[in-house]
PDB file of C-alpha atoms in Angstrom:
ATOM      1  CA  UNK A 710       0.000   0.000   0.000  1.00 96.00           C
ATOM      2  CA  UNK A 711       0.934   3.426  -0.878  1.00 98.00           C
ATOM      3  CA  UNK A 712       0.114   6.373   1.167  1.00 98.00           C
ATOM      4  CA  UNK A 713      -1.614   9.214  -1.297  1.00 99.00           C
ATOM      5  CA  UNK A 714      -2.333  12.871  -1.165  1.00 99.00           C
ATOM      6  CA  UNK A 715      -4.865  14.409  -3.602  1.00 99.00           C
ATOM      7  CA  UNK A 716      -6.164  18.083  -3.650  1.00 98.00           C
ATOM      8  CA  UNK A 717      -9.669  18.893  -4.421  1.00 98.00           C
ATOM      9  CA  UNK A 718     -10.893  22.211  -5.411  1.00 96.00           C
ATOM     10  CA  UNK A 719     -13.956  23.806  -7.386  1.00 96.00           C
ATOM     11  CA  UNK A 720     -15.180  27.190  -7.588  1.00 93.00           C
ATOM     12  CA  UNK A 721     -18.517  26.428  -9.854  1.00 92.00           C
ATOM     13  CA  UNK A 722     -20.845  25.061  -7.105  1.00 94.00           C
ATOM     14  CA  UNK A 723     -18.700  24.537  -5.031  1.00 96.00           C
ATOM     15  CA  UNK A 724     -20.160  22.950  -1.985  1.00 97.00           C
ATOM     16  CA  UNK A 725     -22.347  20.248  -4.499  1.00 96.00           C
ATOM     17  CA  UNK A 726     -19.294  19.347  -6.315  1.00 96.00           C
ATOM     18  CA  UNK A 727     -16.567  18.844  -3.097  1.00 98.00           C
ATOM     19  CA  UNK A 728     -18.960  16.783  -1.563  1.00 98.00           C
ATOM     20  CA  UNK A 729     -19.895  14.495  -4.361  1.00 98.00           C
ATOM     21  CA  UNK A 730     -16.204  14.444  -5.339  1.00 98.00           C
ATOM     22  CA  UNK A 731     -15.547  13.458  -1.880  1.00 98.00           C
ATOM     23  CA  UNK A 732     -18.156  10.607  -1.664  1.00 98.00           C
ATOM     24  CA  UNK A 733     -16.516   9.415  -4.755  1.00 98.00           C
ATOM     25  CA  UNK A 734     -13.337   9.025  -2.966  1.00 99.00           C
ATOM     26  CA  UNK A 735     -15.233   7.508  -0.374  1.00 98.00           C
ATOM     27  CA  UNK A 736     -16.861   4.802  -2.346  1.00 98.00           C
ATOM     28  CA  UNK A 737     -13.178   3.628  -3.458  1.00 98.00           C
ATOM     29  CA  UNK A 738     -11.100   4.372  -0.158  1.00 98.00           C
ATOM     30  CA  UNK A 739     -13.399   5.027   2.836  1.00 98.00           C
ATOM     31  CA  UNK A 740     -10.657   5.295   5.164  1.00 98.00           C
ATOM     32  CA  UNK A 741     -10.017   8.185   3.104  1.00 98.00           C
ATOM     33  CA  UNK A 742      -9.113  11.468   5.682  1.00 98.00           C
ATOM     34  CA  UNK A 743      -9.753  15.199   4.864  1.00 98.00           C
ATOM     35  CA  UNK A 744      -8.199  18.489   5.582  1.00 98.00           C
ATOM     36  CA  UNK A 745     -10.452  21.485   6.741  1.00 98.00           C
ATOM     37  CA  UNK A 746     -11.919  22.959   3.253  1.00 98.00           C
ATOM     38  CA  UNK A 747     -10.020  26.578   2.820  1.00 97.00           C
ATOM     39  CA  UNK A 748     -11.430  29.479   0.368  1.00 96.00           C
ATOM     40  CA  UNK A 749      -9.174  31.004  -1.863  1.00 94.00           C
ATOM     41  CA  UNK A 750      -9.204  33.611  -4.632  1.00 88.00           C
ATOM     42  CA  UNK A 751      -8.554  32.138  -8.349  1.00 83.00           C
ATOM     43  CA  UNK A 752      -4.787  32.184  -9.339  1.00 78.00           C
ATOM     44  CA  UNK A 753      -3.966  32.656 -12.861  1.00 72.00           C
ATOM     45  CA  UNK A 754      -7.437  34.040 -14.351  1.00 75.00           C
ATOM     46  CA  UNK A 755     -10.300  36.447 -13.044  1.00 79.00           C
ATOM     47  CA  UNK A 756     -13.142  34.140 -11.583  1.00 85.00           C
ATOM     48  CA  UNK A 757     -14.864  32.926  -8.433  1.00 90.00           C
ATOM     49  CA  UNK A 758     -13.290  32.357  -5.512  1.00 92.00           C
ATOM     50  CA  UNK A 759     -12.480  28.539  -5.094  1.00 94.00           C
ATOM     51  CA  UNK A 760     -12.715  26.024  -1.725  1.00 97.00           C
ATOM     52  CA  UNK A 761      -9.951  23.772  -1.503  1.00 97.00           C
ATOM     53  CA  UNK A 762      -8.755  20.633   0.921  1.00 98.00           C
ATOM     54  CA  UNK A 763      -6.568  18.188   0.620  1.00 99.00           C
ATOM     55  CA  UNK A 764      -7.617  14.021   0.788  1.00 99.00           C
ATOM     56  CA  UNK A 765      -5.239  11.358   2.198  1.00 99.00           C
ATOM     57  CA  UNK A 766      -5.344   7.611   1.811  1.00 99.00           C
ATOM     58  CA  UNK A 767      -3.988   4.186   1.314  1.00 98.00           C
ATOM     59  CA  UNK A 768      -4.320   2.482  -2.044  1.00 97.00           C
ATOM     60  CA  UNK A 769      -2.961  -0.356  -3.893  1.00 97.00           C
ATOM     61  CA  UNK A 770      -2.986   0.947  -7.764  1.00 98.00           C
ATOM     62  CA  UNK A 771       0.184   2.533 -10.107  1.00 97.00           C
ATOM     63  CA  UNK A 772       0.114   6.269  -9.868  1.00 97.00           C
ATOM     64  CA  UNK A 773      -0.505   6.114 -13.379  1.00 96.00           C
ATOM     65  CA  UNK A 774      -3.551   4.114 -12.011  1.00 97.00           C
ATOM     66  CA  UNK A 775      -4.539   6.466  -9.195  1.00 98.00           C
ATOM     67  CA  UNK A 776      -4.257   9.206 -11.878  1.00 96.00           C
ATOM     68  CA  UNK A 777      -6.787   7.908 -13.741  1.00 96.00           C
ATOM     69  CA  UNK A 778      -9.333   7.092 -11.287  1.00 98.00           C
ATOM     70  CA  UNK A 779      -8.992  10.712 -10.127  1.00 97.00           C
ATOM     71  CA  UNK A 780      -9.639  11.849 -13.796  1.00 94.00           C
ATOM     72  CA  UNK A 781     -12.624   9.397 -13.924  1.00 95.00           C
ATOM     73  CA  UNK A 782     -14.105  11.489 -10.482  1.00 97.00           C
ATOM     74  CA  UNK A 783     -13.567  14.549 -12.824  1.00 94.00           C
ATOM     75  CA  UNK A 784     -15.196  13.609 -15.879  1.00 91.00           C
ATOM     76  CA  UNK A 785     -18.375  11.701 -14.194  1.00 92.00           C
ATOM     77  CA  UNK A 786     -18.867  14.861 -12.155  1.00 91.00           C
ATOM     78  CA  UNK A 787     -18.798  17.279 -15.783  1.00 84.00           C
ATOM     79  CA  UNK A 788     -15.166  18.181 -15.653  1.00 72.00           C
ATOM     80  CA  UNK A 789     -14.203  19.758 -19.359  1.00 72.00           C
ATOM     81  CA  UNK A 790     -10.544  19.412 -20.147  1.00 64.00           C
ATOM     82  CA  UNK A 791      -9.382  22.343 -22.424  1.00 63.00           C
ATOM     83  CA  UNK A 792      -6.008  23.742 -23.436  1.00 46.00           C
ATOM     84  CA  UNK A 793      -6.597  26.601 -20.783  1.00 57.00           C
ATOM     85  CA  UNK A 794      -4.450  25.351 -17.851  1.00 58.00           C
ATOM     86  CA  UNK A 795      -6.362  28.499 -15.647  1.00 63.00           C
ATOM     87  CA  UNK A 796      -9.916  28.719 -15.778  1.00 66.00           C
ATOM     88  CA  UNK A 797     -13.402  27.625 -14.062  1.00 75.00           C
ATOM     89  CA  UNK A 798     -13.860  24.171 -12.630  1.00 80.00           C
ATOM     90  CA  UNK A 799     -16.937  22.281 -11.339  1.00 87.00           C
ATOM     91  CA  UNK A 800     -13.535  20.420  -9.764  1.00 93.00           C
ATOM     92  CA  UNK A 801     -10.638  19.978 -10.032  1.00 93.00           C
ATOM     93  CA  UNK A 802      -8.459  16.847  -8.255  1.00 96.00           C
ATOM     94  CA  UNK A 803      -4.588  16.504  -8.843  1.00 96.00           C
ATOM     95  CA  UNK A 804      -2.293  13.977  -7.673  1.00 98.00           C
ATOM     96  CA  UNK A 805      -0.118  15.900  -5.150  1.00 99.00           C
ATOM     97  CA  UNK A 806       1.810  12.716  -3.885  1.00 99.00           C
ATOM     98  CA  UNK A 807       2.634   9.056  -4.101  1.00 98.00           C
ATOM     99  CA  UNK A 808       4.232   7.663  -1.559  1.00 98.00           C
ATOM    100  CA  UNK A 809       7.839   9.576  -1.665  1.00 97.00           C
ATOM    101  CA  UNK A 810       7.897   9.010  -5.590  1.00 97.00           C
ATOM    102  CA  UNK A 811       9.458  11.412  -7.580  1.00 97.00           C
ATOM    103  CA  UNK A 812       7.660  11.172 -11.338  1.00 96.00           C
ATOM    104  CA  UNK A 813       8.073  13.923 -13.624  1.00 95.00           C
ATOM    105  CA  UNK A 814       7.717  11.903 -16.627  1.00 90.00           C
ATOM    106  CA  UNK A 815       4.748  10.410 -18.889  1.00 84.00           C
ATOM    107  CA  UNK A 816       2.200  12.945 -17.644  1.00 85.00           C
ATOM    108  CA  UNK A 817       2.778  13.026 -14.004  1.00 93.00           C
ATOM    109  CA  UNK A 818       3.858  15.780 -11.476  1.00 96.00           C
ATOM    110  CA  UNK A 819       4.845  13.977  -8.345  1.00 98.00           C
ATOM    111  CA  UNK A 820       5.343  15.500  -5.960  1.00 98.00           C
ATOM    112  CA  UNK A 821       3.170  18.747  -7.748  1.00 97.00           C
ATOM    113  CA  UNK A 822       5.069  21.581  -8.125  1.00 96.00           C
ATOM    114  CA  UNK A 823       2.154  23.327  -7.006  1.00 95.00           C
ATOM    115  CA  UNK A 824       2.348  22.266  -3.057  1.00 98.00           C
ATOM    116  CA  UNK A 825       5.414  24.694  -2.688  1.00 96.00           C
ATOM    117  CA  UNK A 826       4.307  27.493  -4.663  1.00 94.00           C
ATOM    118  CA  UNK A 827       0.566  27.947  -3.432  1.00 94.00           C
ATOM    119  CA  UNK A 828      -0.916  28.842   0.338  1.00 96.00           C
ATOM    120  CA  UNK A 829      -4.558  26.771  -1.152  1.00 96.00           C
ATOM    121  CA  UNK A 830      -2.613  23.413  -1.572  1.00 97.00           C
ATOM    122  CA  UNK A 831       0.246  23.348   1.414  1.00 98.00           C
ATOM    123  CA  UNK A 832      -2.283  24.910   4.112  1.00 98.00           C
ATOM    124  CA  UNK A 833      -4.548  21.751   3.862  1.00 98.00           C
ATOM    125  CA  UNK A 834      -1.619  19.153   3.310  1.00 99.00           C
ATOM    126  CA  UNK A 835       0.230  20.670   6.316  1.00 98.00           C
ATOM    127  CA  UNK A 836      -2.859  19.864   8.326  1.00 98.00           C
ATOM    128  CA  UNK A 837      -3.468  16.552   6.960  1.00 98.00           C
ATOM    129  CA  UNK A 838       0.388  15.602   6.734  1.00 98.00           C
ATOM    130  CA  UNK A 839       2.247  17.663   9.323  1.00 98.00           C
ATOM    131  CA  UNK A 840       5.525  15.528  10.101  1.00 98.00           C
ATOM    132  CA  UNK A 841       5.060  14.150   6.642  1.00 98.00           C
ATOM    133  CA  UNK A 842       8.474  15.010   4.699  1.00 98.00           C
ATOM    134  CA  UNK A 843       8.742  16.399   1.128  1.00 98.00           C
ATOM    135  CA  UNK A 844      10.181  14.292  -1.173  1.00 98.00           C
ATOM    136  CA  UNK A 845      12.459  16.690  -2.680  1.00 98.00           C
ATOM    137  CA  UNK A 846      13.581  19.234  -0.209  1.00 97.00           C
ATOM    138  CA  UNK A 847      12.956  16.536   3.007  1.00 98.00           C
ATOM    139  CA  UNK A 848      11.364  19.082   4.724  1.00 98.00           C
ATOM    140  CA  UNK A 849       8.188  18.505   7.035  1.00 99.00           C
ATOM    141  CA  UNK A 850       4.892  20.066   5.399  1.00 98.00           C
ATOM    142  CA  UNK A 851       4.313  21.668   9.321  1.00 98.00           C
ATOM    143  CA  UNK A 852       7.518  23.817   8.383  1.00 98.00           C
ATOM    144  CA  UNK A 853       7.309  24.317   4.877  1.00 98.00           C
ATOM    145  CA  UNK A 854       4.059  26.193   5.864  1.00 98.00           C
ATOM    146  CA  UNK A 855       5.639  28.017   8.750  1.00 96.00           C
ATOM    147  CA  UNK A 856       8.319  29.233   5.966  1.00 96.00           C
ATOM    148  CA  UNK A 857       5.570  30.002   3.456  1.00 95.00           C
ATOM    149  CA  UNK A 858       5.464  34.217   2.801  1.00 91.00           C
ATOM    150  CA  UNK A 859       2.846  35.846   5.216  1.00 89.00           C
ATOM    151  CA  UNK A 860       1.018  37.426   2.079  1.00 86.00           C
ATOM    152  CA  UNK A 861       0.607  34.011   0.714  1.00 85.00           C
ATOM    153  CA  UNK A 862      -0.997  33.032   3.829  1.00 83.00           C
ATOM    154  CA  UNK A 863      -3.472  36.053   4.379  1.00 79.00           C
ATOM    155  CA  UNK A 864      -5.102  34.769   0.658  1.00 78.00           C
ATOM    156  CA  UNK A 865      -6.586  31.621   2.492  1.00 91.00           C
ATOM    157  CA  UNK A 866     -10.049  31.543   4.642  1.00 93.00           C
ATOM    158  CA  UNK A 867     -10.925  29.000   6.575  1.00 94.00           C
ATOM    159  CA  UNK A 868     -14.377  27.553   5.399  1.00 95.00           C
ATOM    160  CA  UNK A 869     -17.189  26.414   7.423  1.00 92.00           C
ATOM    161  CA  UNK A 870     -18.317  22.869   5.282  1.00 90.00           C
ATOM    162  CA  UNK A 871     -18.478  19.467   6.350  1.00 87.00           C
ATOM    163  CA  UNK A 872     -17.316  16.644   3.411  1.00 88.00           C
TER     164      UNK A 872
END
């Protein structure tokens, strides 16, 4: 078993489509655990604001495998890949990290750049994975947070939502 950290996020109805991608994720893992939910403004485009959390769990399956179920979540709930890699989502759920794999290669981004660049996807896995260690810089997730720039931090809200 592999130990797996996905982020969710959707800012088209948002509370409708976290919670029916997080039943998903129930159905297939329901030890599954989840961050607090966290609101954040859209990066990269104007739009909504999003909610965001992070999901960890055990599973069995490739990473090419776990992928792919993930994109399966996405498309059964409406999710419409385009070229635009910014934009409106009814959700959105990446593969932040496998185990303490480092894949860069045939599609995948593991562990996604994004956890170190963006308050919306460390806050949640420092919560769910505090004394977990980045792959790459072997740093905890509880400090990388602590190190993250204060105006990073003042662009998250805490959100009150039960998944």
């Amino acid at each position: 078993m592999v130990q797996v950290a996905v982020g969710l996020g959707s800012n088209i109805d948002r509370e409708l489509n976290l919670r029916s991608a997080t039943q998903s994720l129930r159905n297939l893992y329901p030890k599954i655990f989840f961050s607090p939910v966290f609101r954040s403004d859209a990066v990269g485009f104007d739009g909504p604001y999003f909610f965001n959390l992070v999901g960890v769990y055990d599973c069995a399956v490739t990473a090419h495998d776990a992928l792919g179920q993930l994109h399966d979540i996405e498309d059964q709930l409406g999710r419409r890949r385009s070229a635009k890699r910014f934009g409106s989502r009814q959700i959105d759920i990446d593969l932040l990290l496998y185990g303490d794999s480092i894949l860069y290669d045939q599609g995948m981004d593991i562990p996604r750049r994004e956890i170190l660049q963006y308050a919306h996807v460390l806050k949640p896995l420092s919560l769910a994975l505090p004394d977990h260690s980045h792959p790459i810089s072997g740093r905890s997730y509880r400090e990388l947070w602590g190190a993250m720039s204060p105006n990073q931090k003042t662009l998250l809200e805490p959100v009150a939502l039960r998944v």
